[in-house]
Coordinates of C-alpha atoms in Angstrom, one line a residue:
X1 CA 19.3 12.1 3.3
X2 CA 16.8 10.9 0.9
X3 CA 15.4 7.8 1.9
X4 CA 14.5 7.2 -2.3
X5 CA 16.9 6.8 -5.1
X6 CA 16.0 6.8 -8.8
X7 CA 17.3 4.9 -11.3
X8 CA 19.8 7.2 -12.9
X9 CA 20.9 8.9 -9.9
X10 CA 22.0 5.0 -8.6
X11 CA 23.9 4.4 -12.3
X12 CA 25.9 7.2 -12.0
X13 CA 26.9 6.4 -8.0
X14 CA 27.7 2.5 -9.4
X15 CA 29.7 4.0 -11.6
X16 CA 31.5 6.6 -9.1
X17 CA 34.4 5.9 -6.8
X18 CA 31.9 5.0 -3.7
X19 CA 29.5 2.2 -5.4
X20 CA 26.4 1.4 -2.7
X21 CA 25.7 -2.1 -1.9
X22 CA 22.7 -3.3 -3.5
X23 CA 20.6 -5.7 -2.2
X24 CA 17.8 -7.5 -4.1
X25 CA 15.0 -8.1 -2.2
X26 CA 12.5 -9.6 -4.7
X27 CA 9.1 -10.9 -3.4
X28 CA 5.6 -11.4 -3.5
X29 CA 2.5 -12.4 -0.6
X30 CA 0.9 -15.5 -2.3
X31 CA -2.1 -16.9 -1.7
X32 CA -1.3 -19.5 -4.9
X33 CA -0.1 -21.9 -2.4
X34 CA -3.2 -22.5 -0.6
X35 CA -4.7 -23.5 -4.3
X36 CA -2.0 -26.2 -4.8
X37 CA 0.2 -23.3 -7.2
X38 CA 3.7 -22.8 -6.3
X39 CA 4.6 -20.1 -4.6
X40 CA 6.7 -17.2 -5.9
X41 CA 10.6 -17.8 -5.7
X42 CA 12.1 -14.4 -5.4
X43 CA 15.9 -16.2 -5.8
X44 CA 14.5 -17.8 -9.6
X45 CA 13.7 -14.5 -10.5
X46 CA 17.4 -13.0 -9.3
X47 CA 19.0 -16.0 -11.1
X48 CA 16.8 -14.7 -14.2
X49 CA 17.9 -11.3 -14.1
X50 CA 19.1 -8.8 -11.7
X51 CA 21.4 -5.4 -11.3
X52 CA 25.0 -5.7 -11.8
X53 CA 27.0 -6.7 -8.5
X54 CA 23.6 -7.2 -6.3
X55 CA 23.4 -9.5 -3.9
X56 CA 19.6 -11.7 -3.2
X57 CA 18.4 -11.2 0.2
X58 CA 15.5 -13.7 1.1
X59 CA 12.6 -11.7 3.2
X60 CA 11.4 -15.0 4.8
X61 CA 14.1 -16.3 5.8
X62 CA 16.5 -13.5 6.2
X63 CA 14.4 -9.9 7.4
X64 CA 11.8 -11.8 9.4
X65 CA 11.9 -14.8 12.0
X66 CA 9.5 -18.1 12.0
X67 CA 5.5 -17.2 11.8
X68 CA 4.2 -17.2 14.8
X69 CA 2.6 -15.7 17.8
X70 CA 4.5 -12.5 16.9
X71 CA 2.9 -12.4 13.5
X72 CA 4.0 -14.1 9.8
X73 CA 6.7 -11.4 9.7
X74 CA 8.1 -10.5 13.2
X75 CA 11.6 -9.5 13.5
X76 CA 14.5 -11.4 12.8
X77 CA 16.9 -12.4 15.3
X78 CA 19.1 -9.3 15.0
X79 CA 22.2 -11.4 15.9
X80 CA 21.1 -14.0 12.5
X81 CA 20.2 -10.4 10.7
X82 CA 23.1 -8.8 11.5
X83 CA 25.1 -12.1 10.4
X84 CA 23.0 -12.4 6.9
X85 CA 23.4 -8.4 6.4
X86 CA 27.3 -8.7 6.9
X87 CA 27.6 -11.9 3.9
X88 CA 25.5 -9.6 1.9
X89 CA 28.2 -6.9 1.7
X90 CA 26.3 -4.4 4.2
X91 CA 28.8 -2.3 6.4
X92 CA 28.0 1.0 8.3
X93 CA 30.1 3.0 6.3
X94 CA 29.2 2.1 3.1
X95 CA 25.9 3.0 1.6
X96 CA 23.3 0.1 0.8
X97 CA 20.2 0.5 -2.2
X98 CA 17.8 -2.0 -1.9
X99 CA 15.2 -2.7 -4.7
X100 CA 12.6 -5.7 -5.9
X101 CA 10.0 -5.9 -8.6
X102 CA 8.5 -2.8 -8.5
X103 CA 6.1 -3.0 -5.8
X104 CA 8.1 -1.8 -3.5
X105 CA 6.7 -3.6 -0.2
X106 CA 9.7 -6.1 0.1
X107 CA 12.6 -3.2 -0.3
X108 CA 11.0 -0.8 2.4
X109 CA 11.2 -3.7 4.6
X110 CA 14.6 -4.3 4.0
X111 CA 14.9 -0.5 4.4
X112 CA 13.1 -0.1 7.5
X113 CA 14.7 -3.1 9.2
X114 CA 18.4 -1.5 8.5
X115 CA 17.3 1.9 9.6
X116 CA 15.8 0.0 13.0
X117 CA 19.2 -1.8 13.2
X118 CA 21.3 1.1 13.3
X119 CA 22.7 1.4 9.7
X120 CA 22.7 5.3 8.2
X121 CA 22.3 5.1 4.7
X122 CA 19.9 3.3 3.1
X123 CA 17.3 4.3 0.3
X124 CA 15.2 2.2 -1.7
X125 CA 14.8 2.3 -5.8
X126 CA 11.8 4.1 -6.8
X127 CA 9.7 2.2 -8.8
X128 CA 12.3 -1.3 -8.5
X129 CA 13.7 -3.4 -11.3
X130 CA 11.4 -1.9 -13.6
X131 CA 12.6 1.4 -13.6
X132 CA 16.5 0.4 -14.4
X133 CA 16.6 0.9 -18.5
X134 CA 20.5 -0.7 -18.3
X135 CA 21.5 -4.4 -19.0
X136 CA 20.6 -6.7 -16.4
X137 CA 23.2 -9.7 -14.9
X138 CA 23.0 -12.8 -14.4
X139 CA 26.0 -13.4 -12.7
X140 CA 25.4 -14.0 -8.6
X141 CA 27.3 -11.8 -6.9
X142 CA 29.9 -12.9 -4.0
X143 CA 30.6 -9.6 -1.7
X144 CA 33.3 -9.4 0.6
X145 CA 31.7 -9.8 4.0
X146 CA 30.6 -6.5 5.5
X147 CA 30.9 -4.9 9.1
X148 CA 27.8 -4.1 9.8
X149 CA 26.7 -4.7 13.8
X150 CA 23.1 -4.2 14.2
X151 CA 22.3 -1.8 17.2
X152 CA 18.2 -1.8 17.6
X153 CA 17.1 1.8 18.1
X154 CA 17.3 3.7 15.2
X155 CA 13.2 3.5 14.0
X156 CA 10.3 3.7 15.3
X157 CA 8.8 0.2 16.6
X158 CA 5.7 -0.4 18.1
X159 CA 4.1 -3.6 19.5
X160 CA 0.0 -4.1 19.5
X161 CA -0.5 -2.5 22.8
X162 CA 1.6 0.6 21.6
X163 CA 0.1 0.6 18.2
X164 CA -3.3 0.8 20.8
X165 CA -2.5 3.4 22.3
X166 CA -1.2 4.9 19.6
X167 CA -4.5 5.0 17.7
X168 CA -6.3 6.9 20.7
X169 CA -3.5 9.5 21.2
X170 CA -2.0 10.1 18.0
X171 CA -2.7 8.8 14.0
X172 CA -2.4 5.0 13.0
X173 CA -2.2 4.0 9.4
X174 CA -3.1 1.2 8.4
X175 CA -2.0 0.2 5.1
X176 CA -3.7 -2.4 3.9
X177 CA -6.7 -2.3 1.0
X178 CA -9.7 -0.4 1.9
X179 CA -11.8 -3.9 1.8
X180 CA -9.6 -5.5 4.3
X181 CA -9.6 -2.6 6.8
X182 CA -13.4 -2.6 6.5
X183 CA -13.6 -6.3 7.0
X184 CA -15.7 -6.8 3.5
X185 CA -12.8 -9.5 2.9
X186 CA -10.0 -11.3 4.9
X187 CA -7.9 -13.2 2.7
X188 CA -5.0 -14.5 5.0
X189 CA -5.8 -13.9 8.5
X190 CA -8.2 -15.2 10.6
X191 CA -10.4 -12.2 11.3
X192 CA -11.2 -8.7 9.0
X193 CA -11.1 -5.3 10.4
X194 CA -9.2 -3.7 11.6
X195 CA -7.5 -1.9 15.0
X196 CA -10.1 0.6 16.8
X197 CA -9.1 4.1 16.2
X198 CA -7.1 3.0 13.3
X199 CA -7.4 5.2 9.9
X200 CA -7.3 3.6 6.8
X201 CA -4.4 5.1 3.9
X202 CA -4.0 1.9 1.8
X203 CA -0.5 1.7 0.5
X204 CA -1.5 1.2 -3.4
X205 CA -2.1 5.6 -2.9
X206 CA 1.1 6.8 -2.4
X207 CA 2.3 5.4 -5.9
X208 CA 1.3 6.2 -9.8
X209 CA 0.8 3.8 -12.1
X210 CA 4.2 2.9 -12.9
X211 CA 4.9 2.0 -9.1
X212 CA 7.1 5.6 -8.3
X213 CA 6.3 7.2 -5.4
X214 CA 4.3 10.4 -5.6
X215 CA 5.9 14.0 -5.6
X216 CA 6.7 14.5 -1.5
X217 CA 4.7 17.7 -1.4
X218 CA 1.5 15.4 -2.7
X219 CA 2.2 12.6 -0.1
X220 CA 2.5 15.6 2.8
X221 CA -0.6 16.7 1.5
X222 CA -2.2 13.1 2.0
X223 CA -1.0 12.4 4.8
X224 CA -2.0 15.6 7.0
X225 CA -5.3 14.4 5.2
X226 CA -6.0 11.9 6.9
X227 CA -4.4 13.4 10.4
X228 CA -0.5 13.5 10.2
X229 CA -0.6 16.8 11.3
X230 CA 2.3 18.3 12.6
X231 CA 3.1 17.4 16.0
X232 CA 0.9 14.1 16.2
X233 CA 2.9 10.7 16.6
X234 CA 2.3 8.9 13.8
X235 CA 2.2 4.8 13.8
X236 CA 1.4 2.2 11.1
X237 CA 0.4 -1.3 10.5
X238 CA -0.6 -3.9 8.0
X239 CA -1.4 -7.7 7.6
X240 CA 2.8 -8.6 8.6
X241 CA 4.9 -5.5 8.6
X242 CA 5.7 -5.2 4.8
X243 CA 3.3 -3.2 3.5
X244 CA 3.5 -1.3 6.4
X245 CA 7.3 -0.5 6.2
X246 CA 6.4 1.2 2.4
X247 CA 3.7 3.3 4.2
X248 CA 6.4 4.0 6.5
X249 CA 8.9 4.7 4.1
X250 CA 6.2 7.2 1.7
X251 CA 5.7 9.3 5.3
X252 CA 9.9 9.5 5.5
X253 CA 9.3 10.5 1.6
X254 CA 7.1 13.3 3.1
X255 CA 9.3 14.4 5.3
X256 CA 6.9 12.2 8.5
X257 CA 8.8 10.3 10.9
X258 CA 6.3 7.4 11.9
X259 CA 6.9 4.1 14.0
X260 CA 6.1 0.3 12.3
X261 CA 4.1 -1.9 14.1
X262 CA 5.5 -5.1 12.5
X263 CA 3.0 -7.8 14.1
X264 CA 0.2 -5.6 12.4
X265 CA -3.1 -7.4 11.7
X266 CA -1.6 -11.2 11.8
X267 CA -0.5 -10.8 15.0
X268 CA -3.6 -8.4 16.3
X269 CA -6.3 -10.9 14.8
X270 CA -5.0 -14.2 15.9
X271 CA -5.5 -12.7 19.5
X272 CA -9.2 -13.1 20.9
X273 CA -8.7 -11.4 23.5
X274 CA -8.1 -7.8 21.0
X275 CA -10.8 -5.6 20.1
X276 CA -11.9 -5.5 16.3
X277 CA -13.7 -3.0 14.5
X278 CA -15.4 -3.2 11.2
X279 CA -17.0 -0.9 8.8
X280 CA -15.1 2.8 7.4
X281 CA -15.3 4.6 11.0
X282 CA -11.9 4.0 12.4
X283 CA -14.2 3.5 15.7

């Protein structure tokens, strides 16, 4: 199964006899706050505008738990997940598209969380809300309540002393800009660098300029690049395990499976007691 859908392949299954749930997952990392600005409201912009019959799914509040220890994205409480999941619609036998603005970031966590809990047919819009040429809504959606059960399993997770060892015995990705990994610049967390051993594949590459992922053949071609050879375990990270789920979701485009380490860097660096290493050598 593809784990991407474009835009005209989703208009003619909306308008077919088995209709995917869609799930709006619109949102941003803003730093505005911290300058007094307000912060970006994902559900403004749904009320604004969104696809016919789709349903807003919050990622703060609704595909990750309370900051904390664990990170500023760790899991959600798969019982309050599965519960938010089931009054957006979601069941197991139906399938679910899941799309934002166009970066792509917040609907590959949404993706990668329902892959991880179980469910078997999810894809992501390729490119988001920008891609979709057809009449937006702005009528909120009220689903029937879905089925869905979440059973934790079904993708690759890693926690910081996996993603570790990971980095020494097989490939991790990090995701995040080239300046971050190299510590020139740490806007958010309180350290920059990055994981020892970890090999930097920022996710802004596997995209052109409109925000579609590249052909698969090219992101193969990348990827085994940079060491995603076949037969190595493959692993990634970012700052809180959105980013990270795209990169995750471009090496599923390529035909990679790979595991997401969803603490990534905001859990790593608020730990002393963690090794950091600066500089382009993943060392």
């Amino acid at each position: 199964m593809n784990a991407i859908i474009s835009a005209s392949e989703l208009a003619k299954e909306l308008a077919g006899g088995d209709p995917p749930v869609l799930l709006d997952v619109r949102w941003q990392l803003s730093t505005a706050a911290a300058g007094g600005a307000p912060p970006f409201d994902g559900r403004a912009e749904y009320a604004a505008g969104h696809l016919p019959g789709a349903v807003f799914v919050d990622l703060d509040k609704e595909l990750a738990s309370a900051p904390g220890a664990g990170g500023r994205h760790p899991l959600p409480d798969v019982a309050e997940f599965g519960a938010a999941m089931r009054r957006a619609g979601v069941s197991s036998g139906r399938p679910v598209v899941v799309y934002d603005g166009g970066q792509g970031w917040a609907a590959a966590r949404a993706w990668w969380l329902l892959r991880w809990a179980g469910h078997p047919n999810v894809r992501v819009l390729d490119g988001g809300l920008p891609s979709w040429e057809a009449p937006l809504s702005t009528d909120v959606a009220v689903p029937t309540e879905g089925d869905f059960t979440p059973e934790p399993g079904g993708a690759g997770l890693l926690d910081a002393d996996g993603a570790a060892a990971l980095a020494r015995s097989g490939v991790l990705f990090d995701a995040r800009a080239g300046e971050r990994y190299r510590g020139e610049v740490e806007p958010i967390d309180p350290v920059g660098g990055h994981i020892p051993g970890a090999v930097s594949a920022p996710t802004a590459d596997n995209v052109a300029a409109d925000g579609r992922f590249l052909p698969a053949e090219e992101l193969r071609r990348r990827f085994e690049a940079l060491g995603a050879t076949e037969g190595e375990a493959v692993g990634v990270y970012c700052g809180s395990g959105v980013s990270g789920a795209h990169e995750v979701l471009a090496l599923a485009v390529a035909g990679i499976p790979a595991a997401l380490y969803v603490g990534s860097w905001s859990e790593w660096s608020a730990d002393p007691s963690r090794p950091v290493a600066v500089g382009p050598d993943p060392q």
